[in-house]
Coordinates of C-alpha atoms in Angstrom, one line a residue:
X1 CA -7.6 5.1 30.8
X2 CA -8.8 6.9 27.9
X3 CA -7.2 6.1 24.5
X4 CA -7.7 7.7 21.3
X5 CA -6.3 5.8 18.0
X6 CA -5.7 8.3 15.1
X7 CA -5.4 7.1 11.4
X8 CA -4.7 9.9 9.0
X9 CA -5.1 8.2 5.5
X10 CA -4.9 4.5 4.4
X11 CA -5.7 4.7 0.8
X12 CA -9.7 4.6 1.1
X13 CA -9.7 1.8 3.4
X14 CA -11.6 1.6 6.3
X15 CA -8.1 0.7 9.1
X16 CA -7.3 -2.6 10.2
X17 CA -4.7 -0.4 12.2
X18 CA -7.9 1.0 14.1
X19 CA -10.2 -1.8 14.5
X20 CA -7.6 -4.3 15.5
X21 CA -5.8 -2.6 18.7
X22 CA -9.2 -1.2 19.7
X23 CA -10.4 -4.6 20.0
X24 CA -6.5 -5.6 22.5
X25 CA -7.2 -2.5 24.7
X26 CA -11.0 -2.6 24.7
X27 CA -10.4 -6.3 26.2
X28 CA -7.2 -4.6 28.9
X29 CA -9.7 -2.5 29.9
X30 CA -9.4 0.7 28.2
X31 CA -11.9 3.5 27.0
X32 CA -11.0 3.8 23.2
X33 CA -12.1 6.1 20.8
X34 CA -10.8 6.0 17.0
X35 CA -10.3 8.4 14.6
X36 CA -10.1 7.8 11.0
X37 CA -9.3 11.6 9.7
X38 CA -9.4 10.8 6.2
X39 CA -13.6 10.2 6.4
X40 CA -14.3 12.0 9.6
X41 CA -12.7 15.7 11.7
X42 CA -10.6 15.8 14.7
X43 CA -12.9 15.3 17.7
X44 CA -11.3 17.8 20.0
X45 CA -13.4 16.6 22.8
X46 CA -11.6 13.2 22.6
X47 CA -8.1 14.3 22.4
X48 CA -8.7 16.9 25.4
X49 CA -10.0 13.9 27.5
X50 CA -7.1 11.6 26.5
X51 CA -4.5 10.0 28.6
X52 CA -3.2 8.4 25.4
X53 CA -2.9 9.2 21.9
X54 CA -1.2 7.2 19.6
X55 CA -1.4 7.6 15.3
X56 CA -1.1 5.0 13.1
X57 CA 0.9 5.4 10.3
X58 CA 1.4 2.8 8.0
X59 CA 2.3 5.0 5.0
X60 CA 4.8 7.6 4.1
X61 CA 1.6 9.7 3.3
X62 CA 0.0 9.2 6.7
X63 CA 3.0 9.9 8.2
X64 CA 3.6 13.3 6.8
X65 CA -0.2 14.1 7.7
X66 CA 0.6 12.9 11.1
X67 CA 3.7 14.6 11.8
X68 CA 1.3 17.9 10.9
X69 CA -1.3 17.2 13.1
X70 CA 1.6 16.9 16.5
X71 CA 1.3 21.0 17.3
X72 CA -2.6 20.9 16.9
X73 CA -2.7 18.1 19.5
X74 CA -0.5 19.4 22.1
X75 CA -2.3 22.7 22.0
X76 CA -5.8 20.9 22.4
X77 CA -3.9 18.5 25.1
X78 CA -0.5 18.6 26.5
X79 CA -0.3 15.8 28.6
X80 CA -1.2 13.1 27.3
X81 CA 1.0 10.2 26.3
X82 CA 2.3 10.4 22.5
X83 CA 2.7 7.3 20.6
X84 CA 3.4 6.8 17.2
X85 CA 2.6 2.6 15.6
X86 CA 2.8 1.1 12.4
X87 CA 5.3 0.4 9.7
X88 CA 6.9 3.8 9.5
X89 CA 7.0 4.4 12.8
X90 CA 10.4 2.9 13.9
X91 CA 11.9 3.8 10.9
X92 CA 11.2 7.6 11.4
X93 CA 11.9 7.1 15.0
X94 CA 14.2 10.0 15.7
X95 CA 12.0 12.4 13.9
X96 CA 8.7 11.6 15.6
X97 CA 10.6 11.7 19.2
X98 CA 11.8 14.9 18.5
X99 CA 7.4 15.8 17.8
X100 CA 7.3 14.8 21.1
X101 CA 6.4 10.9 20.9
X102 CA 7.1 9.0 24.2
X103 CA 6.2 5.7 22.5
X104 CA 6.9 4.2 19.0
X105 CA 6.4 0.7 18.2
X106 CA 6.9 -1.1 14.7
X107 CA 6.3 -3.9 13.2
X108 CA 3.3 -6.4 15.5
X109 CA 2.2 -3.3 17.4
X110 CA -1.3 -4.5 19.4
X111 CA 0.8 -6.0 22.3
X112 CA 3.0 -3.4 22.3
X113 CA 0.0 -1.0 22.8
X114 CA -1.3 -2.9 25.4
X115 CA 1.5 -3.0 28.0
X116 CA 1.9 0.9 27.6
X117 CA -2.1 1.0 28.6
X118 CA -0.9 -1.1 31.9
X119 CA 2.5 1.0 32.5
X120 CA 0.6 4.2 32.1
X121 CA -2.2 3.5 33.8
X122 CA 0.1 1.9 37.2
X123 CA 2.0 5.1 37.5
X124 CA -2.2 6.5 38.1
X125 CA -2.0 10.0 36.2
X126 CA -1.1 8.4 33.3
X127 CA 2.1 10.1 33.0
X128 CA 5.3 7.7 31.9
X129 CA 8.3 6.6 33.2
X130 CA 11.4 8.2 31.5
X131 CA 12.4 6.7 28.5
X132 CA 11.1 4.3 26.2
X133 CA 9.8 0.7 27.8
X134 CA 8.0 -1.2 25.1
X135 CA 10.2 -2.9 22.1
X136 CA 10.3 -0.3 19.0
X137 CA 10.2 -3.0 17.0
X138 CA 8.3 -6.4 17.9
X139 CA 8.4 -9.4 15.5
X140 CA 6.6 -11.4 18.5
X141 CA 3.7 -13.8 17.4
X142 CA 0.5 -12.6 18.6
X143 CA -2.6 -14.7 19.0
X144 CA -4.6 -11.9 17.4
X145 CA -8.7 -10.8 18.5
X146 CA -11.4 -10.3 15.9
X147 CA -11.1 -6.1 15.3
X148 CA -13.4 -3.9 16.9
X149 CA -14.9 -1.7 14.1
X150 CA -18.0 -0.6 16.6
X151 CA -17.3 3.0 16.1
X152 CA -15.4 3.2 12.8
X153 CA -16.8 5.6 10.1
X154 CA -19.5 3.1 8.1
X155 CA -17.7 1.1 5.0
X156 CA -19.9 3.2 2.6
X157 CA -17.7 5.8 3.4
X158 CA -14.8 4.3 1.7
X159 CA -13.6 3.8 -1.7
X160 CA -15.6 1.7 -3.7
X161 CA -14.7 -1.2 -6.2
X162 CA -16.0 -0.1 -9.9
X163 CA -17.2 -3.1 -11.7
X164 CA -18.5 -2.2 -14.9
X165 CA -20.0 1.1 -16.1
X166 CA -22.4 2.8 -13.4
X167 CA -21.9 0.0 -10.8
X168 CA -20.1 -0.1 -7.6
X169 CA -19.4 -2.4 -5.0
X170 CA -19.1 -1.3 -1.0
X171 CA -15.6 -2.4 0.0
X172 CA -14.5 -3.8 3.2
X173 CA -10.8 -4.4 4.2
X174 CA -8.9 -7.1 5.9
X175 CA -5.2 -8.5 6.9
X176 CA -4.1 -12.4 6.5
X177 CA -0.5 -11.9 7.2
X178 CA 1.8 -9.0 7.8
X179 CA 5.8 -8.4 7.2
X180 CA 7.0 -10.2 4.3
X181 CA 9.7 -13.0 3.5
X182 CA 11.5 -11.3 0.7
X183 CA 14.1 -8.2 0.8
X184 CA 13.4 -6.2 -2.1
X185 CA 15.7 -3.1 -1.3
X186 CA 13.0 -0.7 -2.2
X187 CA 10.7 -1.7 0.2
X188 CA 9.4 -0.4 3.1
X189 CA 8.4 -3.4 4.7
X190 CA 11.8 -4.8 4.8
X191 CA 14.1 -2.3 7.6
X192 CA 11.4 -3.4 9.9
X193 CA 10.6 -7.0 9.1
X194 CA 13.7 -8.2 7.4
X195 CA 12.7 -11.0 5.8
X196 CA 10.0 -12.1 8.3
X197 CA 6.3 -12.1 8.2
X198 CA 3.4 -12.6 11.0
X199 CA -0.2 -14.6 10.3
X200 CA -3.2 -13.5 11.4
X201 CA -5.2 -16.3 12.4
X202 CA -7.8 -17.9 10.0
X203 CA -10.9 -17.7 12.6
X204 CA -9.5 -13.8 13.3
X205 CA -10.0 -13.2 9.8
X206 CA -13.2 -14.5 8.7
X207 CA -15.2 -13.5 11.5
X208 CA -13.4 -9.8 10.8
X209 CA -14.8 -10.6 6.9
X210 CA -18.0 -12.0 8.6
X211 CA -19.0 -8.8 10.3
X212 CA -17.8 -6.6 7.5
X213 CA -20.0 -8.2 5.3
X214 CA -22.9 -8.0 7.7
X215 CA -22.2 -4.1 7.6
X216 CA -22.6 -4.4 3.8
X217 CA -19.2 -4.8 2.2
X218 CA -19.7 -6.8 -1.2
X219 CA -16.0 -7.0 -1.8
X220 CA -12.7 -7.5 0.4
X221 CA -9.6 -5.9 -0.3
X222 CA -6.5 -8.3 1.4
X223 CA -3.7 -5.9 2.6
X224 CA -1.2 -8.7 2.9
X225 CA 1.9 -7.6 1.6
X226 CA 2.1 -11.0 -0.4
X227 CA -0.8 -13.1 -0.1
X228 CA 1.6 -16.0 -1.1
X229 CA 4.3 -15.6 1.4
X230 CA 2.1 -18.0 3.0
X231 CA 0.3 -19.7 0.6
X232 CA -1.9 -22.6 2.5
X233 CA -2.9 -20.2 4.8
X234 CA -4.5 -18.1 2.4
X235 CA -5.8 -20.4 0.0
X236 CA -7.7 -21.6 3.6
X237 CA -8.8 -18.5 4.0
X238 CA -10.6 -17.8 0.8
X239 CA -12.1 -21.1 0.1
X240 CA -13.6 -20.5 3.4
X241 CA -14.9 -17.0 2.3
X242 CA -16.4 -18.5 -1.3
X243 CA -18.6 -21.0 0.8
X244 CA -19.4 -18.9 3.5
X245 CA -20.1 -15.7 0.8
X246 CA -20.3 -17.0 -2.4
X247 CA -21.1 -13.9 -4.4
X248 CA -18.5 -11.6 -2.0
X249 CA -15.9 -11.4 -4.1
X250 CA -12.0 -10.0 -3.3
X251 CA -8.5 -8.7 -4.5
X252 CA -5.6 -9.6 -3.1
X253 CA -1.8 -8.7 -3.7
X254 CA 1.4 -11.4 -5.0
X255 CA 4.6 -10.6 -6.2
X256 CA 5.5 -11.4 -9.6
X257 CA 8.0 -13.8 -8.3
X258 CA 5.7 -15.8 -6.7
X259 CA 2.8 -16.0 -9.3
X260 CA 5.5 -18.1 -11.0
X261 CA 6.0 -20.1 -8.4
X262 CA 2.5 -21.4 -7.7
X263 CA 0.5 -21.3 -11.0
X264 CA -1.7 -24.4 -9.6
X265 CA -3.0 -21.9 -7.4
X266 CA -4.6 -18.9 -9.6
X267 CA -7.6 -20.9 -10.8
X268 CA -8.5 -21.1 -6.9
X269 CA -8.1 -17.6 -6.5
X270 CA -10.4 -17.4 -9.7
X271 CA -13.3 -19.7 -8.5
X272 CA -13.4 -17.9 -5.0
X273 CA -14.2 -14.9 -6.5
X274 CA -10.8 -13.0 -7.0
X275 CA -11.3 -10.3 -9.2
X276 CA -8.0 -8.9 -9.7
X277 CA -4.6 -9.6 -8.5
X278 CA -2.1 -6.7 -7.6
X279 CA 1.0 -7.1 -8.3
X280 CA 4.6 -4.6 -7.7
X281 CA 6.4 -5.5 -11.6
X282 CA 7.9 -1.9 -10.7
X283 CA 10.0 -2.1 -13.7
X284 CA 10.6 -3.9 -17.2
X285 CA 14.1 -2.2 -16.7
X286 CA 16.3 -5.1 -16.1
X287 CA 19.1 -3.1 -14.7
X288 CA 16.2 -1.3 -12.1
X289 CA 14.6 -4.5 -11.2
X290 CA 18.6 -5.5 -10.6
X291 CA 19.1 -3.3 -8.6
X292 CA 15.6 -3.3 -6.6
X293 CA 16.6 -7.5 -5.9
X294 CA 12.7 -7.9 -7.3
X295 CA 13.6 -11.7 -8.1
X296 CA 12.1 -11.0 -11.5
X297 CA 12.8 -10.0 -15.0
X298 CA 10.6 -8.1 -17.5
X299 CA 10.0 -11.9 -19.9
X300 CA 8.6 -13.1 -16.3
X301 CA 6.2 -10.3 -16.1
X302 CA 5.3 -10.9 -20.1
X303 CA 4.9 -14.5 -18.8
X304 CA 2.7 -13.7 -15.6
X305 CA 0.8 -11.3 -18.3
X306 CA 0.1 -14.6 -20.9
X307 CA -0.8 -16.8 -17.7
X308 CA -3.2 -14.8 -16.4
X309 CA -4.6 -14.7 -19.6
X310 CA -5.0 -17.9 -20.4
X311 CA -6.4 -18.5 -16.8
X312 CA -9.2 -15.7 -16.3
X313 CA -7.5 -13.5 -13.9
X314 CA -7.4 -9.9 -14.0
X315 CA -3.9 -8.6 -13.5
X316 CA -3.1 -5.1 -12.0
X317 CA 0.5 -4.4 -12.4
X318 CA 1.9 -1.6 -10.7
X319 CA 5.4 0.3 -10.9
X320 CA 8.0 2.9 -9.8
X321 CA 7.9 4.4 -13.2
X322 CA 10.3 7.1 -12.3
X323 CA 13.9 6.2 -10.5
X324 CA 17.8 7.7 -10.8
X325 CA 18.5 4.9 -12.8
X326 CA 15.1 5.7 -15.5
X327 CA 15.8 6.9 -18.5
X328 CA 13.7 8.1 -21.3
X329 CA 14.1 5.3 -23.5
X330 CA 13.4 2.9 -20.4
X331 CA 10.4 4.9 -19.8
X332 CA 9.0 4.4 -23.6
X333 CA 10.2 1.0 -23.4
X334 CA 7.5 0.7 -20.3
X335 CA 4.5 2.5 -22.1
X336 CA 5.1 0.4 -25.1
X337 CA 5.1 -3.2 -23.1
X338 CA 2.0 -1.9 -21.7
X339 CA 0.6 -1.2 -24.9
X340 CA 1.7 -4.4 -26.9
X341 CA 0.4 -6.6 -23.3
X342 CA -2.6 -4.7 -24.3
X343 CA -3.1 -3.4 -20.3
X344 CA -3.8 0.4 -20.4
X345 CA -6.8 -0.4 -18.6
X346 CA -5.4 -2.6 -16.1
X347 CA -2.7 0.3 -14.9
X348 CA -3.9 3.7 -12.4
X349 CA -2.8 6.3 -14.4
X350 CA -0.9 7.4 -11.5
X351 CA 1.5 4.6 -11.8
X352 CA 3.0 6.3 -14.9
X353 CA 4.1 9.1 -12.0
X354 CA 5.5 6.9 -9.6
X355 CA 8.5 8.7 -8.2
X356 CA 10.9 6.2 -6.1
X357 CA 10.8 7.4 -2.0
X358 CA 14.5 6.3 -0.4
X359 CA 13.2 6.5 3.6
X360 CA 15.5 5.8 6.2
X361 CA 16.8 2.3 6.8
X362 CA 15.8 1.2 3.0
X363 CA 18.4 -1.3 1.7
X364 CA 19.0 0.8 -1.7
X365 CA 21.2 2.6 1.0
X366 CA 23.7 -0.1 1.4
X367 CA 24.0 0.8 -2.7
X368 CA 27.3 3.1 -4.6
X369 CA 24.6 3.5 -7.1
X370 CA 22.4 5.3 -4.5
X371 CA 25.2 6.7 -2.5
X372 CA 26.4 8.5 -5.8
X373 CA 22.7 10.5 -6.0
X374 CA 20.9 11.1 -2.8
X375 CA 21.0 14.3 -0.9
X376 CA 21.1 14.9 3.0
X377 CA 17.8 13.3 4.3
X378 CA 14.8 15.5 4.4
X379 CA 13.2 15.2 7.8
X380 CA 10.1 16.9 6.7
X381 CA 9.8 14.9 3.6
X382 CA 10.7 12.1 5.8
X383 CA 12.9 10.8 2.5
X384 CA 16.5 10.9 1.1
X385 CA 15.6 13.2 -2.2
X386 CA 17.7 12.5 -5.4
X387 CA 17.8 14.4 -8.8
X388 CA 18.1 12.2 -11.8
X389 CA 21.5 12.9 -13.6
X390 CA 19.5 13.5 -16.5
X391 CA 17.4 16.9 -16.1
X392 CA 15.0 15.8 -19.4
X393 CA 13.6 12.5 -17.1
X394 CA 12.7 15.1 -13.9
X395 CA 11.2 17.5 -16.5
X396 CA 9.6 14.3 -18.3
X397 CA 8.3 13.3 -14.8
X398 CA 6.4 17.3 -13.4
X399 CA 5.1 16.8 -17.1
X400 CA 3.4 13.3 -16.6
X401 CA 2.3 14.2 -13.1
X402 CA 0.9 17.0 -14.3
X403 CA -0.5 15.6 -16.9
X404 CA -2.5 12.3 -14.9
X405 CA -3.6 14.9 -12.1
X406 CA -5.6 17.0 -14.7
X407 CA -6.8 14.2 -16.7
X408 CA -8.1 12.3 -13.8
X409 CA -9.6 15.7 -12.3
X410 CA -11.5 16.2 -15.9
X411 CA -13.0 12.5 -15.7
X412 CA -10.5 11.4 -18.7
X413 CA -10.2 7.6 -19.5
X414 CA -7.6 5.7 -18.8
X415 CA -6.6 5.1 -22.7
X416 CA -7.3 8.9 -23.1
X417 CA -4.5 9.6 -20.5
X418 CA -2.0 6.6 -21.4
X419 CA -1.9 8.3 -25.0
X420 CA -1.2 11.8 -23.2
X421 CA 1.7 10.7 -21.5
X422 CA 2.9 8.5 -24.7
X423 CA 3.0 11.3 -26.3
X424 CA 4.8 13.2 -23.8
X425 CA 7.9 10.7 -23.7
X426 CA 7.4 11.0 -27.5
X427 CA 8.5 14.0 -27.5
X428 CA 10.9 14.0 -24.8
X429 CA 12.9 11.7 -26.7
X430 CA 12.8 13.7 -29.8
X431 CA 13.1 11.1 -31.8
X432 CA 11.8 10.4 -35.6
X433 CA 11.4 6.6 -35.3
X434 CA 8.8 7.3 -32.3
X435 CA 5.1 7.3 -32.9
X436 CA 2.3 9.3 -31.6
X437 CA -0.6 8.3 -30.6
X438 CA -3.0 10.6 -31.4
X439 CA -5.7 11.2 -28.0
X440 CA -9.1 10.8 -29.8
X441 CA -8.2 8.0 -32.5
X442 CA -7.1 5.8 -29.5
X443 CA -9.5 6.2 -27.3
X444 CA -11.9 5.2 -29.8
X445 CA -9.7 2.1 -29.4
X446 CA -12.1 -1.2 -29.0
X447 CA -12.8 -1.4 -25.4
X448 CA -11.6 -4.5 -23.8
X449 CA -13.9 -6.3 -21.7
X450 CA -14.1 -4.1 -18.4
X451 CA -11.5 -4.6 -15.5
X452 CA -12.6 -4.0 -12.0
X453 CA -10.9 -1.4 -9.9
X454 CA -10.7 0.6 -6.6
X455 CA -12.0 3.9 -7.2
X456 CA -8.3 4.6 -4.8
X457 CA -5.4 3.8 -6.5
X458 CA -3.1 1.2 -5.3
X459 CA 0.7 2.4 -5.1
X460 CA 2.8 1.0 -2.2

């Protein structure tokens, strides 16, 4: 049976979601061919040939992309089997079965993709039984292969990690763990894991980091939602990495809630080469992070801020800067934490853009507060919209967006755009006791030591 596995954009990373099914069907038996559309075209020879074509979406992004992409497939072929895996695949289930999908699976997907391969390929055409067979959602524990990346685009075709001033590092990619144990209500991860989370086994993953580094990767991003919602299995993991690589070095991402829960661990992470630690703070808003059930407050994100401080660690906070609940003193009230923690260059400067996604099944739902503001859900923007009650924080928000798009497109730095969009809430709060900060004078700011970043932002 020919398969093709389609991935339409996974923040600059080459896919797990490729690379580790390929590997499942590769082993059932199955002619596989991936497609990673973000580095590479549409091969329309593959998806002519195809008995089976499934995308991966793991973001609302590649969703969206996806979802464009159904009518250009049918036309090349319109036969073959349509699947749809990956985390917001069961949650836009209804939409992507009216594109035409015969197949959607969520949540621990390779399995799932395996027994379609056998079902399709016993009915000998390849074409399906009526109705869906496989679970939409699996939560099952798989005994996980090493990925396949044989015919991925190369990892130099990726983003890179920027250490310091004119040098890079080639980045490869890996998963520890999927799902996650909390139930943050913003979250996408929650409607389909609910409070549950999957390892991927130790061996799986270094031999995945073992032939990544082999193709040239210097540095490993960990996609785990939480690196700590299983914490021996990852310290495991990266002390075997250090003495196996010793100068590879790695990012991972924690909740805030959880670097306060296991400060013994973050000078490991620090001697095994960790570089910089992610981390969703989403708001210093107390009624936001309230009603978001982070399990943190803004003094424990100050605190995480002074720890990793004190420690050596690199922290790179990230946040839904732009909510129903934001309002422009809440906004200031961010910029000026992040100026007095002194981490404008720890932030994207697209995180001061951030503009909250309600997608189906999300638990800010189940909210009056939420009920109150969101419109009919927009199938095409696969998303419940909302207008702030406040037309000055929308009108604040186009300006900031505006604002970090044409400062990053000009090469600005990140100081250079921070004071742009201080000054911006400055004067959308109209208010005498607020300060400018003037572009040039603050750039000429004393550079902190540099902070290593992906040259593709983070946001979740």
């Amino acid at each position: 049976m020919n398969v093709v596995l389609i991935s339409t954009y996974e923040l600059g990373r080459q896919p797990f979601g490729l690379a580790s099914p390929a590997a499942w069907l590769r082993e059932a038996g199955a002619s596989v061919t991936t497609l990673d559309l973000a580095v590479q075209p549409l091969s329309m020879q593959a998806v002519s040939a195809a008995d089976l074509i499934a995308f991966y979406i793991p973001m609302h992004t590649a969703t969206r992309i996806a979802a464009g992409l159904v009518d250009k497939v049918r036309e090349l072929n319109p036969t073959a089997h349509l699947c749809f895996y990956g985390l917001y695949a069961s949650v836009n289930e209804a939409y992507l079965r009216r594109l035409g999908a015969g197949t959607i699976l969520g949540g621990e997907f390779e399995q799932g993709l395996v027994e379609l391969v056998k079902r399709l390929s016993s009915n000998g055409n390849g074409t399906p039984h009526p109705g869906p067979v496989e679970a939409t959602v699996s939560l099952g524990r798989q005994q996980f292969l090493v990925p396949d990346r044989s015919d991925l685009v190369h990892l130099s075709n990726y983003a890179r990690l920027n250490v310091a001033p004119g040098e890079q590092k080639v980045v490869g990619y890996t998963e520890a763990s999927r799902g996650c144990k909390h139930l943050c209500r913003h979250c996408p991860i929650v409607p389909v894991y609910n409070g549950n989370f999957r390892i991927v086994q130790r061996d799986v993953v270094l031999r995945d980091i073992e032939q990544q580094v082999a193709a040239g990767a210097q540095h490993i991003t960990f996609g785990d939602p939480d690196f700590f919602n299983g914490p021996t299995h990852a310290l495991q993991i990266v002390q075997a990495l250090h003495k196996r690589f010793p100068d590879v070095t790695y990012d991972v991402t924690i909740k805030v809630e959880h670097l306060l829960k296991y400060p013994q661990h973050l000078p490991l992470l620090r001697d095994t080469g960790c570089l910089f630690v992610t981390s969703a703070v989403e708001s210093v808003d107390e009624r936001i992070l309230r009603i978001f059930d982070k399990g943190h407050t803004k003094e424990d994100f100050v605190r995480v801020v002074q720890m990793f401080r004190e420690i050596g660690l690199n922290l790179a906070p990230t946040f839904v800067t732009f909510t129903p609940w934001t309002t422009l003193s809440g906004y200031f009230d961010l910029l000026s934490t992040l100026l007095e923690l002194d981490l404008i260059e720890n932030v994207p400067p697209i995180q001061y853009a951030i503009r909250l996604l309600i997608p189906t099944g999300s638990k800010l739902l189940e909210l009056p507060e939420t009920q109150a503001i969101v419109g009919e859900f927009d199938q095409a923007g696969l998303s419940y919209p909302w207008l702030h009650p406040d037309p000055a924080v929308d009108e604040l928000y186009r300006a900031v967006l505006k604002a970090v798009q044409q400062g990053q497109a000009q090469g600005e730095s990140r100081r250079a755009i921070f004071a742009t969009v201080w000054n911006l809430a400055n004067d959308a709060l109209a208010s005498s006791v607020r300060r400018r900060l003037e572009v040039v004078q603050f750039d000429q700011a004393p550079p902190r030591a540099e902070v290593p970043y992906l040259s593709e932002p983070w946001y979740c």
